[in-house]
mmCIF file of C-alpha atoms and ligand atoms in Angstrom:
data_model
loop_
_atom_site.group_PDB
_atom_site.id
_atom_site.type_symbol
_atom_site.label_atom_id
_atom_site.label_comp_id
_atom_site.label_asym_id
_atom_site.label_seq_id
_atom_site.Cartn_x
_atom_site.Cartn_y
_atom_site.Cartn_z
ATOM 1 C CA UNK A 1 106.086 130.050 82.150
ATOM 2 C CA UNK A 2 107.654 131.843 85.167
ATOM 3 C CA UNK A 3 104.945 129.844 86.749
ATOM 4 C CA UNK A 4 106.434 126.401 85.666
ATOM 5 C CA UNK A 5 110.007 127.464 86.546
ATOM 6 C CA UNK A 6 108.959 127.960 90.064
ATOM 7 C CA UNK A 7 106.965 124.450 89.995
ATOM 8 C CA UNK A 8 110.243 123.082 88.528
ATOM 9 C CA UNK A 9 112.829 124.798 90.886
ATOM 10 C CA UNK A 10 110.872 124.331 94.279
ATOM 11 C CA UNK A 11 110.685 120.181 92.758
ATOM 12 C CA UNK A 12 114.659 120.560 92.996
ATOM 13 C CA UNK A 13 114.132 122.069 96.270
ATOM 14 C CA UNK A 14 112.332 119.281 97.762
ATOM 15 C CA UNK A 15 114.599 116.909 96.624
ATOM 16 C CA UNK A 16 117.349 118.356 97.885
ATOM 17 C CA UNK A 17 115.926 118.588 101.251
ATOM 18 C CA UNK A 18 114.925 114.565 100.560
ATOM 19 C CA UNK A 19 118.269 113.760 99.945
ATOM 20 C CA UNK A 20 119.729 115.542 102.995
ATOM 21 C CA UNK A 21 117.067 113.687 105.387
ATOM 22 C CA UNK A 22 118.034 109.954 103.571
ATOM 23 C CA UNK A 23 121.486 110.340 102.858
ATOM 24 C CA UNK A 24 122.335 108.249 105.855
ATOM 25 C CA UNK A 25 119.725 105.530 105.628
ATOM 26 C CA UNK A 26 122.052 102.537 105.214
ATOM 27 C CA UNK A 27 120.544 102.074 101.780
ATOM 28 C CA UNK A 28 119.106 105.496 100.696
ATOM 29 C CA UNK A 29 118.480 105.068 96.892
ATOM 30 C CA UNK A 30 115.030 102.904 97.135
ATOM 31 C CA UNK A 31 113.563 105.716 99.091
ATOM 32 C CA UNK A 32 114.939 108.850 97.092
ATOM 33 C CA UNK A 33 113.711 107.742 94.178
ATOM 34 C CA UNK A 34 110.137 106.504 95.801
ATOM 35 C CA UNK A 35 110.082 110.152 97.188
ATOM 36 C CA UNK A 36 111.436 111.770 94.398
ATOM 37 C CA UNK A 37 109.024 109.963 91.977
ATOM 38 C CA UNK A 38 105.937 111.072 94.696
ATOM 39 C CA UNK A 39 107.384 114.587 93.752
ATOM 40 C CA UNK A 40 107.723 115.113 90.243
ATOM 41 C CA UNK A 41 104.738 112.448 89.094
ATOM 42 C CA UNK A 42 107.856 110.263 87.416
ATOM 43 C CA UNK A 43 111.776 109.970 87.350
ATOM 44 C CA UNK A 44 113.115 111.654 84.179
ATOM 45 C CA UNK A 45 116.355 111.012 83.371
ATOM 46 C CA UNK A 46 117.313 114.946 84.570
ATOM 47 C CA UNK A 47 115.927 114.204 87.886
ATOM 48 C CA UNK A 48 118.310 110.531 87.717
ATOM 49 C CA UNK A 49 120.848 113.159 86.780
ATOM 50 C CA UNK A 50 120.536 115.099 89.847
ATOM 51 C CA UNK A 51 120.248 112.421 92.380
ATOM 52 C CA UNK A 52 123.636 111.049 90.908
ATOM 53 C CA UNK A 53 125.191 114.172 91.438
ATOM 54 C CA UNK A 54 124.008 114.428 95.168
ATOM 55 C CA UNK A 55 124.919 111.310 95.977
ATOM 56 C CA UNK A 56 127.939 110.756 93.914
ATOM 57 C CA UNK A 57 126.885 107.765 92.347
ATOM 58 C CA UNK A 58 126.940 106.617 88.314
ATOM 59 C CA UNK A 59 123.903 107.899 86.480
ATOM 60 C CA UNK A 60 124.170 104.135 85.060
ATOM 61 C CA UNK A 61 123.202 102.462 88.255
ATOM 62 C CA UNK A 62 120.297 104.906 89.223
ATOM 63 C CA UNK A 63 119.110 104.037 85.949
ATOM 64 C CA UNK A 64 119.247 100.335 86.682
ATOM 65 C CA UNK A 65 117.211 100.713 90.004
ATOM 66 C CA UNK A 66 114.878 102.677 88.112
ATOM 67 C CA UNK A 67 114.521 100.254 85.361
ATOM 68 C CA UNK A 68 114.149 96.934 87.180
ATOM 69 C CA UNK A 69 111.305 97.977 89.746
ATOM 70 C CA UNK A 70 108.220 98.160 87.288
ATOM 71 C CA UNK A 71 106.804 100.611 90.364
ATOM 72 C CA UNK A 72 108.939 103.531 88.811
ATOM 73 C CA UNK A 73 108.714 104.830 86.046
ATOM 74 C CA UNK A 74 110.198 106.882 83.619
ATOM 75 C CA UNK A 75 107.020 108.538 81.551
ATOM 76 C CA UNK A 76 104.471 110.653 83.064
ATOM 77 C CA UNK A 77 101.568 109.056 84.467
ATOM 78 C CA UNK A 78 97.790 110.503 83.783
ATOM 79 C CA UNK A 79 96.169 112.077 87.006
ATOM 80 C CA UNK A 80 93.579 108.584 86.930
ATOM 81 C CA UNK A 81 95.646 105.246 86.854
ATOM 82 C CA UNK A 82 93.183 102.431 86.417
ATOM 83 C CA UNK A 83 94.486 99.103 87.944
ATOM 84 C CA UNK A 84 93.033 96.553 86.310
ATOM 85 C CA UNK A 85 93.349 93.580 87.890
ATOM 86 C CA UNK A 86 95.105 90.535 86.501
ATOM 87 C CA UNK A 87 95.307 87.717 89.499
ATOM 88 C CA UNK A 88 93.575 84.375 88.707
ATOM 89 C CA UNK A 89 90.697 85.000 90.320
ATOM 90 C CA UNK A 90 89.866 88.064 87.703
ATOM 91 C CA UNK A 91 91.956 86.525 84.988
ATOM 92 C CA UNK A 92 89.198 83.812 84.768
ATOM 93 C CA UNK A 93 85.831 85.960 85.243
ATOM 94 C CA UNK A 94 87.842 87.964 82.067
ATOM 95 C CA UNK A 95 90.204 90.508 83.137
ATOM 96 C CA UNK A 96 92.021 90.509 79.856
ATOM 97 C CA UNK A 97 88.937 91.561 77.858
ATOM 98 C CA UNK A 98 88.614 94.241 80.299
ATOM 99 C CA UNK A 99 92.172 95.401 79.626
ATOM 100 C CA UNK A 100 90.954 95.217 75.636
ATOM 101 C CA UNK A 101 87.733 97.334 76.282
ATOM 102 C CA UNK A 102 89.631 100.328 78.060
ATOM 103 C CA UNK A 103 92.391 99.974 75.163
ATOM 104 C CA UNK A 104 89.712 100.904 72.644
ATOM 105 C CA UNK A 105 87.569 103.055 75.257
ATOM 106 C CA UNK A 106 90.906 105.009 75.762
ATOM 107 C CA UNK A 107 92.927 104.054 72.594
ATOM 108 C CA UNK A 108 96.057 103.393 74.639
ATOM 109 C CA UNK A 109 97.833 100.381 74.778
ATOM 110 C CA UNK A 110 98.192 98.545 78.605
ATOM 111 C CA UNK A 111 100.916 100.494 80.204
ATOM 112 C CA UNK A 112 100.313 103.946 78.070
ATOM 113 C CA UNK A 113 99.034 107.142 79.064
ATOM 114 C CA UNK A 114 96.355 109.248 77.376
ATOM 115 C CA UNK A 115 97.396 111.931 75.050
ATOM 116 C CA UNK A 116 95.426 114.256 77.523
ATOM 117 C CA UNK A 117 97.370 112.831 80.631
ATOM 118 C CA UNK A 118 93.913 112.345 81.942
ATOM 119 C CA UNK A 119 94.309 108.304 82.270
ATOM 120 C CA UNK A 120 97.178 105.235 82.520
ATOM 121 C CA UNK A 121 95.945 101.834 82.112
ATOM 122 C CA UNK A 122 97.954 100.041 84.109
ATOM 123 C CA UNK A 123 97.533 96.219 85.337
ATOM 124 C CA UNK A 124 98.089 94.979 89.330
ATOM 125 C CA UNK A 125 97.663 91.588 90.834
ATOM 126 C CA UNK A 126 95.485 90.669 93.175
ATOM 127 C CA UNK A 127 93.759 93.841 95.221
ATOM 128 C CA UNK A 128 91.806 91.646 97.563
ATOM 129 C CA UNK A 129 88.314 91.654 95.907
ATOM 130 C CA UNK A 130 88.051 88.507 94.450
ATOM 131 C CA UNK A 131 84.524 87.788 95.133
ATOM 132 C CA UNK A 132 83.901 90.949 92.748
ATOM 133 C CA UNK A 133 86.219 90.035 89.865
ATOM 134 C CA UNK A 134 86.891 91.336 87.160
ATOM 135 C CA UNK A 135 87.679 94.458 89.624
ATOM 136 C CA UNK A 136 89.615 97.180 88.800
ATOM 137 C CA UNK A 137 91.393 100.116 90.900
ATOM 138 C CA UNK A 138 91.024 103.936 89.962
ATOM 139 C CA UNK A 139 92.281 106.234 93.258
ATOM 140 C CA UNK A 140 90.531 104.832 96.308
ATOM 141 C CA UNK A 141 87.131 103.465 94.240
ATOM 142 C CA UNK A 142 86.911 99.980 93.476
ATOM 143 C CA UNK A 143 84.569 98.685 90.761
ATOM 144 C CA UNK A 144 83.706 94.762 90.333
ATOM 145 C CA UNK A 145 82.136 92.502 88.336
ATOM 146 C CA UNK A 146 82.639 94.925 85.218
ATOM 147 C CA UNK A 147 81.330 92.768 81.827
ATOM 148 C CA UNK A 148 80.343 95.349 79.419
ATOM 149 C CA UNK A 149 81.980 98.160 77.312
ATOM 150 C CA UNK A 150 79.203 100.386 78.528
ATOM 151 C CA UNK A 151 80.310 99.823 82.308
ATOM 152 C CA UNK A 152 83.745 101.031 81.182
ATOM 153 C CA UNK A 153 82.317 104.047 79.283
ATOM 154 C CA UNK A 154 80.546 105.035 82.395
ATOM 155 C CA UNK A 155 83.391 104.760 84.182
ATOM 156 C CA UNK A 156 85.830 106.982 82.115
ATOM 157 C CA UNK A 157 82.875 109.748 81.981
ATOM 158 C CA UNK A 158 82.617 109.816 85.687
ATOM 159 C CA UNK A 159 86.419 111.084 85.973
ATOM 160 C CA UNK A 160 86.147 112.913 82.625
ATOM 161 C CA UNK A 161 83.366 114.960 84.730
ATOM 162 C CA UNK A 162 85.152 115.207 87.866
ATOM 163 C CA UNK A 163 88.330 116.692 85.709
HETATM 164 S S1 LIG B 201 92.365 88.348 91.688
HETATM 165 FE FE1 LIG B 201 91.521 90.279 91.263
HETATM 166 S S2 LIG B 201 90.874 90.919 93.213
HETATM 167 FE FE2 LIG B 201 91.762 89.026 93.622
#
């Protein structure tokens, strides 16, 4: 517990150091909140709170930026996000039956996070692979041409493992 208080109050600390260093960008919210979400995993309304404070700006427009850029996000994200990849090229070779396999590998919805925190499923356009679609993103490892539910159970145990 003491523990997490320190976690929480050296966050703040960070943040406030962020701020200082950004303050006089010409447009400084973008990057306090990209920084700020790098720190504490998401952007919880408290932490929205406490940029508005520093900066002296309504809470109501923070929460606009946060809302309209679908790269923030306001719920915590697992330690694995798996990208799956919905540009044409993977939407034809069946991307969106990928997307339905890891909702009942997982059972989370597109967009959710596992009850453990282990894993988001999360969608992304085009990564560059096309010659491999259906591909999907996990970290730095890219896996193609993925057709069968086993694949994606083999998948999930690998990072189950390295947990
Ligand atoms: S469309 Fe999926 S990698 Fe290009």
């Amino acid at each position: 517990m003491a523990q997490d208080l320190a976690t929480h109050n050296s966050c703040y600390e960070r943040l406030r150091i962020v701020i200082q260093e950004k303050i006089n960008l010409q447009n400084p919210l973008i990057e306090i909140l990209r920084q700020a979400q790098e720190i504490f995993g998401f952007l919880p309304i408290e932490v929205q709170e406490y940029i508005a404070t520093e900066l002296n700006i309504p809470l109501s427009k923070i929460y606009g930026v946060v809302t309209f850029y679908n790269f923030f996000s306001m719920k915590p994200k697992g330690k694995y996000i798996i990208n799956v990849c919905l540009g044409t090229a993977c939407y034809v070779k069946g991307a969106s039956r990928i997307v339905s396999m890891f909702e009942d590998v997982l059972s989370v919805k597109l967009g959710e996070t596992t009850s453990d925190n282990l894993f988001t499923l999360s969608s992304v356009r085009c990564v560059g692979a096309c010659s491999l679609a259906p591909v999907i993103v996990i970290g730095e490892d890219t896996y193609g041409r993925l057709d069968t539910k086993k694949q994606i159970e083999d998948i999930i145990h690998k990072y189950i493992e390295l947990k």
